CSV table of C-alpha atoms and ligand atoms in Angstrom, one decimal:
chain,number,residue,atom,x,y,z
A,1,MET,CA,-37.0,-12.3,-33.9
A,2,LYS,CA,-34.9,-14.5,-31.7
A,3,ASP,CA,-31.3,-14.8,-31.2
A,4,GLN,CA,-31.4,-19.0,-32.7
A,5,LYS,CA,-32.1,-16.5,-35.8
A,6,THR,CA,-30.2,-14.2,-35.4
A,7,GLN,CA,-27.1,-14.5,-37.9
A,8,ALA,CA,-24.0,-14.7,-36.4
A,9,THR,CA,-20.5,-16.6,-35.5
A,10,PRO,CA,-20.5,-19.1,-32.5
A,11,ALA,CA,-17.8,-16.9,-30.7
A,12,VAL,CA,-20.0,-13.5,-30.9
A,13,ARG,CA,-23.2,-15.2,-29.8
A,14,ARG,CA,-20.5,-16.1,-26.8
A,15,LEU,CA,-19.5,-12.9,-26.2
A,16,ALA,CA,-23.4,-11.9,-26.2
A,17,ILE,CA,-23.9,-14.6,-23.8
A,18,GLU,CA,-20.3,-13.7,-21.6
A,19,ASN,CA,-21.7,-10.0,-21.5
A,20,ASN,CA,-26.0,-10.8,-21.1
A,21,ILE,CA,-26.6,-9.4,-23.9
A,22,LYS,CA,-29.7,-10.4,-26.1
A,23,LEU,CA,-28.2,-10.6,-30.0
A,24,SER,CA,-31.4,-9.5,-31.1
A,25,GLU,CA,-30.9,-5.8,-28.9
A,26,VAL,CA,-28.4,-5.5,-31.2
A,27,VAL,CA,-28.0,-4.1,-34.3
A,28,GLY,CA,-25.7,-6.4,-37.3
A,29,THR,CA,-23.0,-4.2,-39.5
A,30,GLY,CA,-22.7,-7.1,-41.2
A,31,GLN,CA,-23.3,-8.8,-44.4
A,32,ASP,CA,-27.6,-9.2,-44.3
A,33,GLY,CA,-27.4,-7.9,-41.0
A,34,ARG,CA,-24.5,-10.4,-39.3
A,35,ILE,CA,-23.9,-9.3,-36.1
A,36,LEU,CA,-20.3,-9.2,-35.9
A,37,LYS,CA,-18.1,-8.1,-32.8
A,38,GLU,CA,-17.8,-5.2,-33.0
A,39,ASP,CA,-21.6,-4.7,-33.1
A,40,ILE,CA,-21.3,-6.7,-29.4
A,41,LEU,CA,-18.6,-4.7,-28.0
A,42,ASN,CA,-20.2,-0.7,-29.7
A,43,PHE,CA,-23.0,-1.8,-27.5
A,44,LEU,CA,-21.3,-2.2,-25.0
A,45,ALA,CA,-19.7,1.0,-24.8
A,46,LYS,CA,-22.5,2.6,-25.7
A,47,GLN,CA,-24.0,0.8,-22.6
A,48,THR,CA,-21.9,1.5,-20.1
A,49,GLY,CA,-19.8,3.9,-21.2
A,50,ALA,CA,-16.7,1.5,-21.8
A,51,ILE,CA,-13.4,2.0,-23.6
A,52,LEU,CA,-11.6,0.1,-22.5
A,53,PRO,CA,-11.6,-4.3,-21.8
A,54,TYR,CA,-12.2,-3.5,-18.2
A,55,GLU,CA,-14.7,-0.7,-17.1
A,56,VAL,CA,-14.1,0.4,-13.3
A,57,GLN,CA,-17.6,2.4,-12.3
A,58,LYS,CA,-17.5,6.0,-11.1
A,59,THR,CA,-16.9,6.4,-7.3
A,60,PRO,CA,-20.1,8.0,-6.4
A,61,THR,CA,-20.8,11.5,-5.2
A,62,PRO,CA,-22.3,12.2,-2.1
A,63,VAL,CA,-26.4,11.9,-2.2
A,64,MET,CA,-28.1,14.9,0.9
A,65,ALA,CA,-29.5,13.2,3.3
A,66,LYS,CA,-33.6,13.6,3.7
A,67,PRO,CA,-34.6,15.9,6.6
A,68,THR,CA,-37.0,13.4,8.6
A,69,ALA,CA,-38.6,14.4,12.1
A,70,ASP,CA,-35.2,13.3,14.1
A,71,THR,CA,-33.0,15.4,11.3
A,72,PRO,CA,-33.7,19.3,11.3
A,73,PRO,CA,-33.4,20.8,7.8
A,74,LYS,CA,-30.1,22.6,8.9
A,75,GLU,CA,-28.2,19.7,10.3
A,76,LYS,CA,-28.6,18.0,6.8
A,77,LYS,CA,-25.2,16.3,6.1
A,78,PRO,CA,-23.7,14.1,3.1
A,79,VAL,CA,-24.0,10.9,3.5
A,80,MET,CA,-22.3,8.2,0.9
A,81,ALA,CA,-24.3,6.0,-1.3
A,82,PRO,CA,-22.1,2.7,-0.5
A,83,PRO,CA,-18.8,2.0,-2.1
A,84,ALA,CA,-18.6,1.3,-5.5
A,85,ILE,CA,-18.1,-2.7,-6.4
A,86,PRO,CA,-16.3,-2.3,-10.2
A,87,GLN,CA,-18.2,-3.4,-13.0
A,88,LEU,CA,-16.0,-5.6,-15.1
A,89,VAL,CA,-17.2,-5.2,-19.1
A,90,PHE,CA,-15.4,-8.8,-20.4
A,91,THR,CA,-14.6,-7.6,-24.1
A,92,GLY,CA,-12.9,-10.2,-25.5
A,93,ILE,CA,-10.3,-8.2,-27.0
A,94,ASP,CA,-6.6,-8.9,-26.0
A,95,ARG,CA,-4.9,-5.3,-25.0
A,96,THR,CA,-1.4,-4.9,-25.8
A,97,GLU,CA,0.4,-1.2,-24.7
A,98,PRO,CA,3.7,-0.2,-23.6
A,99,LEU,CA,5.5,0.0,-20.4
A,100,ASN,CA,5.5,3.4,-19.2
A,101,GLY,CA,8.6,5.3,-17.5
A,102,PHE,CA,7.5,4.3,-13.8
A,103,GLN,CA,7.3,0.7,-15.0
A,104,LYS,CA,10.9,0.5,-16.9
A,105,ALA,CA,12.1,1.8,-13.6
A,106,MET,CA,10.5,-1.2,-11.6
A,107,VAL,CA,11.8,-3.8,-14.2
A,108,LYS,CA,15.1,-2.4,-13.8
A,109,THR,CA,15.2,-1.9,-10.0
A,110,MET,CA,12.9,-5.3,-9.1
A,111,THR,CA,15.5,-7.0,-11.9
A,112,ALA,CA,18.8,-5.9,-10.0
A,113,ALA,CA,16.9,-6.2,-6.4
A,114,LEU,CA,16.8,-10.3,-7.7
A,115,LYS,CA,20.2,-10.6,-8.1
A,116,ILE,CA,20.9,-9.8,-4.0
A,117,PRO,CA,20.4,-13.1,-2.1
A,118,HIS,CA,17.4,-12.3,0.2
A,119,PHE,CA,16.3,-13.4,3.7
A,120,GLY,CA,13.6,-13.5,5.7
A,121,TYR,CA,12.6,-13.2,9.6
A,122,CYS,CA,9.0,-12.8,10.7
A,123,ASP,CA,7.9,-11.2,14.0
A,124,GLU,CA,5.0,-10.0,15.4
A,125,VAL,CA,4.6,-6.4,17.6
A,126,ASP,CA,1.6,-5.9,20.1
A,127,LEU,CA,1.4,-2.4,19.8
A,128,THR,CA,-1.7,-1.7,21.9
A,129,GLN,CA,0.4,0.7,23.9
A,130,LEU,CA,0.9,2.7,21.1
A,131,VAL,CA,-2.7,2.8,19.3
A,132,ARG,CA,-3.7,4.0,22.9
A,133,LEU,CA,-0.4,6.8,22.3
A,134,ARG,CA,-1.8,7.5,18.9
A,135,SER,CA,-5.2,8.0,19.8
A,136,GLU,CA,-4.0,11.2,22.5
A,137,LEU,CA,-1.3,12.8,20.4
A,138,LYS,CA,-3.6,12.1,17.1
A,139,GLY,CA,-6.1,15.4,17.9
A,140,LEU,CA,-3.1,17.5,18.7
A,141,ALA,CA,-1.2,16.6,16.1
A,142,GLU,CA,-4.0,18.1,14.0
A,143,SER,CA,-4.5,20.8,15.1
A,144,ARG,CA,-1.0,22.1,14.7
A,145,GLY,CA,-2.1,20.3,10.7
A,146,VAL,CA,-1.0,17.2,11.1
A,147,LYS,CA,-1.9,14.0,10.1
A,148,LEU,CA,-0.3,11.7,12.6
A,149,SER,CA,-0.3,8.0,11.7
A,150,TYR,CA,1.2,4.8,12.9
A,151,MET,CA,4.1,5.1,10.3
A,152,PRO,CA,5.9,8.4,12.1
A,153,PHE,CA,6.6,6.3,15.4
A,154,PHE,CA,7.3,2.8,12.8
A,155,ILE,CA,10.4,4.7,11.3
A,156,LYS,CA,11.2,7.1,14.1
A,157,ALA,CA,11.7,3.0,16.2
A,158,ALA,CA,13.7,2.3,13.0
A,159,SER,CA,15.8,5.0,13.1
A,160,LEU,CA,16.8,4.6,16.6
A,161,GLY,CA,17.1,0.6,16.0
A,162,LEU,CA,19.5,1.5,13.3
A,163,LEU,CA,21.9,3.7,15.3
A,164,GLN,CA,22.5,0.1,17.1
A,165,PHE,CA,22.8,-1.7,13.9
A,166,PRO,CA,24.1,0.7,11.5
A,167,VAL,CA,25.0,-2.5,9.1
A,168,LEU,CA,21.2,-2.9,8.4
A,169,ASN,CA,21.7,1.3,6.6
A,170,ALA,CA,24.3,0.5,5.0
A,171,SER,CA,25.2,-0.4,0.6
A,172,VAL,CA,27.3,-2.5,-0.8
A,173,ASP,CA,29.2,-1.6,-4.1
A,174,GLU,CA,28.5,-3.7,-6.9
A,175,GLY,CA,31.1,-6.1,-7.2
A,176,CYS,CA,30.2,-6.8,-4.0
A,177,GLN,CA,34.3,-6.1,-2.6
A,178,SER,CA,33.1,-2.8,0.0
A,179,ILE,CA,30.5,-1.7,2.1
A,180,THR,CA,29.6,2.1,3.1
A,181,TYR,CA,27.7,3.1,6.3
A,182,LYS,CA,25.8,5.6,5.4
A,183,ALA,CA,25.4,8.3,8.2
A,184,SER,CA,22.2,9.3,7.2
A,185,HIS,CA,18.7,7.3,8.1
A,186,ASN,CA,17.1,8.1,5.2
A,187,ILE,CA,14.1,5.9,5.5
A,188,GLY,CA,11.8,5.4,2.1
A,189,LEU,CA,8.2,4.3,2.3
A,190,ALA,CA,6.6,2.3,-0.1
A,191,MET,CA,3.7,4.7,-1.3
A,192,ASP,CA,0.5,3.4,-3.4
A,193,THR,CA,-0.2,6.5,-5.6
A,194,PRO,CA,-2.1,7.0,-8.7
A,195,GLN,CA,1.8,6.2,-10.8
A,196,GLY,CA,2.6,3.4,-9.3
A,197,LEU,CA,4.4,1.8,-6.4
A,198,LEU,CA,7.0,4.6,-5.3
A,199,VAL,CA,9.4,5.0,-2.7
A,200,PRO,CA,9.8,8.3,-1.7
A,201,ASN,CA,12.2,8.7,1.6
A,202,VAL,CA,11.8,10.5,4.9
A,203,LYS,CA,16.0,12.4,4.9
A,204,SER,CA,18.0,12.0,8.6
A,205,VAL,CA,15.3,10.3,10.2
A,206,GLN,CA,17.8,10.4,13.3
A,207,SER,CA,17.8,13.9,13.7
A,208,LEU,CA,13.6,14.3,13.4
A,209,SER,CA,11.1,14.3,15.7
A,210,VAL,CA,7.9,11.6,15.9
A,211,PHE,CA,6.1,15.0,14.5
A,212,ASP,CA,8.8,16.2,12.0
A,213,ILE,CA,8.1,12.8,10.1
A,214,ALA,CA,4.8,12.6,9.9
A,215,GLU,CA,4.6,16.5,8.8
A,216,GLU,CA,7.5,15.6,6.2
A,217,ILE,CA,5.0,12.2,5.0
A,218,ASN,CA,2.1,14.1,4.8
A,219,ARG,CA,4.1,16.2,2.4
A,220,LEU,CA,5.0,13.2,0.6
A,221,GLN,CA,1.6,11.8,0.4
A,222,ALA,CA,0.3,15.0,-0.9
A,223,LEU,CA,2.9,14.5,-3.7
A,224,GLY,CA,2.4,11.4,-4.0
A,225,SER,CA,-1.3,11.5,-4.5
A,226,ALA,CA,-0.3,14.3,-7.1
A,227,GLY,CA,1.8,12.7,-9.1
A,228,GLN,CA,4.6,15.6,-8.3
A,229,LEU,CA,6.6,13.2,-6.5
A,230,GLY,CA,10.6,14.4,-7.2
A,231,THR,CA,13.9,13.5,-8.0
A,232,ALA,CA,14.6,14.3,-4.7
A,233,ASP,CA,12.7,12.6,-2.7
A,234,LEU,CA,12.4,9.5,-4.5
A,235,THR,CA,16.2,9.3,-4.4
A,236,SER,CA,19.0,8.3,-1.6
A,237,GLY,CA,16.6,6.0,0.2
A,238,THR,CA,19.0,4.1,2.6
A,239,PHE,CA,16.3,1.6,4.6
A,240,THR,CA,12.8,0.7,3.0
A,241,LEU,CA,9.4,0.4,5.4
A,242,SER,CA,6.5,-0.7,3.5
A,243,ASN,CA,3.4,-0.4,4.9
A,244,ILE,CA,0.9,-2.6,3.2
A,245,GLY,CA,-1.2,-3.5,6.4
A,246,SER,CA,-2.7,0.5,5.5
A,247,ILE,CA,-4.3,-1.5,2.7
A,248,GLY,CA,-4.8,-4.8,4.1
A,249,GLY,CA,-2.1,-7.5,4.2
A,250,THR,CA,-1.1,-9.5,6.8
A,251,PHE,CA,2.1,-10.7,6.3
A,252,ALA,CA,4.2,-9.7,2.8
A,253,LYS,CA,8.0,-11.4,1.2
A,254,PRO,CA,9.4,-7.7,0.8
A,255,VAL,CA,12.1,-7.4,-2.2
A,256,ILE,CA,15.5,-5.3,-1.3
A,257,LEU,CA,15.1,-1.6,-3.0
A,258,PRO,CA,19.4,-1.9,-3.7
A,259,PRO,CA,21.6,-0.7,-3.4
A,260,GLU,CA,19.6,-1.1,0.4
A,261,VAL,CA,20.3,-3.8,2.9
A,262,ALA,CA,17.0,-4.3,4.2
A,263,ILE,CA,13.6,-3.6,4.1
A,264,GLY,CA,10.7,-4.3,6.1
A,265,ALA,CA,6.8,-5.1,5.9
A,266,LEU,CA,4.0,-4.1,8.1
A,267,GLY,CA,1.2,-6.1,8.2
A,268,LYS,CA,-2.3,-4.5,9.1
A,269,ILE,CA,-2.5,-3.8,13.0
A,270,GLN,CA,-5.9,-6.8,14.3
A,271,VAL,CA,-7.2,-7.6,17.5
A,272,LEU,CA,-5.9,-10.4,18.7
A,273,PRO,CA,-6.1,-12.2,22.2
A,274,ARG,CA,-2.8,-12.6,23.9
A,275,PHE,CA,-2.1,-13.6,27.1
A,276,ASN,CA,-0.3,-10.9,29.6
A,277,SER,CA,2.0,-11.7,32.2
A,278,ARG,CA,-0.2,-12.6,34.6
A,279,ASP,CA,-1.8,-15.6,32.1
A,280,GLU,CA,-5.3,-13.7,31.3
A,281,VAL,CA,-5.9,-13.2,27.9
A,282,VAL,CA,-6.5,-9.7,27.0
A,283,LYS,CA,-7.3,-7.6,23.7
A,284,ALA,CA,-4.3,-7.0,22.1
A,285,HIS,CA,-4.2,-4.7,18.4
A,286,ILE,CA,-1.0,-7.3,16.9
A,287,MET,CA,0.8,-6.2,13.3
A,288,ASN,CA,3.5,-8.5,11.8
A,289,VAL,CA,7.0,-7.7,10.6
A,290,SER,CA,8.2,-9.2,7.9
A,291,TRP,CA,12.0,-8.4,7.2
A,292,SER,CA,14.0,-9.3,4.5
A,293,ALA,CA,18.0,-8.4,4.1
A,294,ASP,CA,20.4,-9.0,2.1
A,295,HIS,CA,22.3,-12.5,3.1
A,296,ARG,CA,25.8,-11.7,1.8
A,297,VAL,CA,26.2,-8.8,4.3
A,298,ILE,CA,23.7,-9.6,6.8
A,299,ASP,CA,23.4,-12.5,9.7
A,300,GLY,CA,19.6,-13.6,10.7
A,301,ALA,CA,21.3,-13.3,14.0
A,302,THR,CA,21.3,-9.6,13.8
A,303,MET,CA,18.7,-8.9,12.1
A,304,SER,CA,16.7,-10.9,14.3
A,305,ARG,CA,18.4,-8.1,17.3
A,306,PHE,CA,17.5,-5.0,15.5
A,307,SER,CA,13.7,-6.5,15.0
A,308,ASN,CA,13.9,-6.5,18.9
A,309,LEU,CA,14.3,-3.3,19.6
A,310,TRP,CA,12.6,-2.0,16.8
A,311,ARG,CA,9.5,-4.2,18.4
A,312,SER,CA,10.8,-3.3,21.9
A,313,TYR,CA,10.7,1.0,20.9
A,314,LEU,CA,7.1,0.1,19.6
A,315,GLU,CA,5.9,-1.9,22.2
A,316,ASN,CA,6.8,0.6,25.2
A,317,PRO,CA,6.5,3.9,23.2
A,318,ALA,CA,7.5,5.7,26.2
A,319,ALA,CA,10.9,4.2,26.0
A,320,MET,CA,11.5,5.7,22.7
A,321,VAL,CA,11.1,9.3,24.5
A,322,LEU,CA,14.7,8.3,26.2
A,323,ASP,CA,16.2,7.6,23.2
A,324,LEU,CA,15.5,10.7,21.5
A,325,LYS,CA,18.0,13.2,20.9
B,1,COA,N1,-2.7,-1.4,10.2
B,1,COA,C1,-4.4,-1.0,10.6
B,1,COA,N2,-4.2,0.7,10.0
B,1,COA,C2,-3.0,1.6,9.4
B,1,COA,C3,-2.1,0.5,9.6
B,1,COA,C4,-2.0,-0.3,9.4
B,1,COA,N3,-0.7,-1.5,9.2
B,1,COA,N4,-1.5,1.7,8.9
B,1,COA,C5,-2.0,3.1,8.5
B,1,COA,N5,-3.1,2.5,9.3
B,1,COA,C6,-4.5,3.5,9.6
B,1,COA,C7,-3.9,4.6,9.8
B,1,COA,O1,-3.5,4.5,11.0
B,1,COA,C8,-4.9,5.9,9.2
B,1,COA,O2,-5.7,6.1,9.9
B,1,COA,P1,-7.1,7.2,11.2
B,1,COA,O3,-7.3,7.7,9.5
B,1,COA,O4,-7.4,6.4,11.7
B,1,COA,O5,-5.7,7.8,11.0
B,1,COA,C9,-5.3,5.0,8.2
B,1,COA,O6,-4.9,3.4,8.2
B,1,COA,C10,-5.0,5.3,6.7
B,1,COA,O7,-3.1,5.4,6.8
B,1,COA,P2,-2.7,6.2,5.3
B,1,COA,O8,-2.8,7.4,5.5
B,1,COA,O9,-2.6,5.6,4.8
B,1,COA,O10,-1.2,6.4,5.9
B,1,COA,P3,0.0,6.0,6.9
B,1,COA,O11,0.9,7.3,7.2
B,1,COA,O12,0.0,4.8,7.8
B,1,COA,O13,0.8,5.4,4.9
B,1,COA,C11,1.3,5.2,2.9
B,1,COA,C12,1.0,6.0,4.9
B,1,COA,C13,2.7,6.3,2.3
B,1,COA,C14,2.3,4.0,3.7
B,1,COA,C15,0.3,4.5,2.9
B,1,COA,O14,-0.5,5.2,2.4
B,1,COA,C16,0.8,3.4,1.4
B,1,COA,O15,1.1,4.0,0.2
B,1,COA,N6,0.3,2.0,2.1
B,1,COA,C17,0.9,1.5,0.6
B,1,COA,C18,1.8,0.6,0.8
B,1,COA,C19,2.9,0.1,-0.2
B,1,COA,O16,1.7,-0.4,-1.2
B,1,COA,N7,3.3,-1.5,0.0
B,1,COA,C20,3.6,-2.2,-1.3
B,1,COA,C21,5.2,-2.1,-1.7
B,1,COA,S1,5.4,-3.8,-2.5
């Protein structure tokens, strides 16, 4: 039977065309065999296993490389199939669902956040020396059971900067009548978890080594991916860093997490040409930072001086050693 002769409304035909389905292959359950929208959706669901309007393909399972003359069987290593490209299935149905607890908490926090007059300040940081240092220390940290990323350095440098600029580690009361300078540097890190965006914090960074911070981030990441971050880890933050660069962005416009007064977003580290002090073009590892601060209590000059200090620790990581307690 040809599609043209199949009984179906124009909307159903369009849905079939949009999903590359031949109407002749679909069994109609309507009157006189008429094909209904549900028939198309059921057909699609059978083909793809989809139950939602958008279904993402499952992660590919590792497949074993076939032994060849060059690779003896005992050296078999799992080879990952190419990364799955999400297969989007258009079903034409709007879907409404209630916000979950985490989303509701985000609505509340972000609504309060946008009452704060934000100002932005951006700069770039040359991490060439830090990239070298981290690659030297990564193996050592691993031998002690800890994954060492760049975050512990970013967080420690922020804490050293906050010692000089305590107004950035402060909070303002609701009526904006008083400011409290927080003693501890409880530095939050925005975390992309299966539950959505969460911001656990590393407590008392001022007393921790880079290694201690890495260990703590490992713990928080493990809890975050298991959906087990608890109230103690998620509250009492005093300053936040959001490493959006680990996912891929270069610039961001971060939103302050009340009652804090400042936040920094870190872009991806890129290898770019830059001039050195002898006017030669060199390969450099560059990262952009985007700060947002509460303009009621922080001015641009303070933000700029803090950012310069933070940047100088990261550009000359050996200087951090001098100032560590
Ligand atoms: N540029 C380039 N590479 C980066 C990077 C950056 N800015 N940040 C991290 N990386 C690298 C790490 O060094 C690591 O590489 P490695 O395997 O060679 O060590 C790799 O990316 C993965 O790092 P990750 O596991 O993400 O650790 P992290 O300590 O750098 O970051 C989190 C931890 C929690 C911040 C991060 O996992 C995350 O969730 N980021 C998203 C934050 C977010 O959603 N922000 C938006 C808020 S609105």
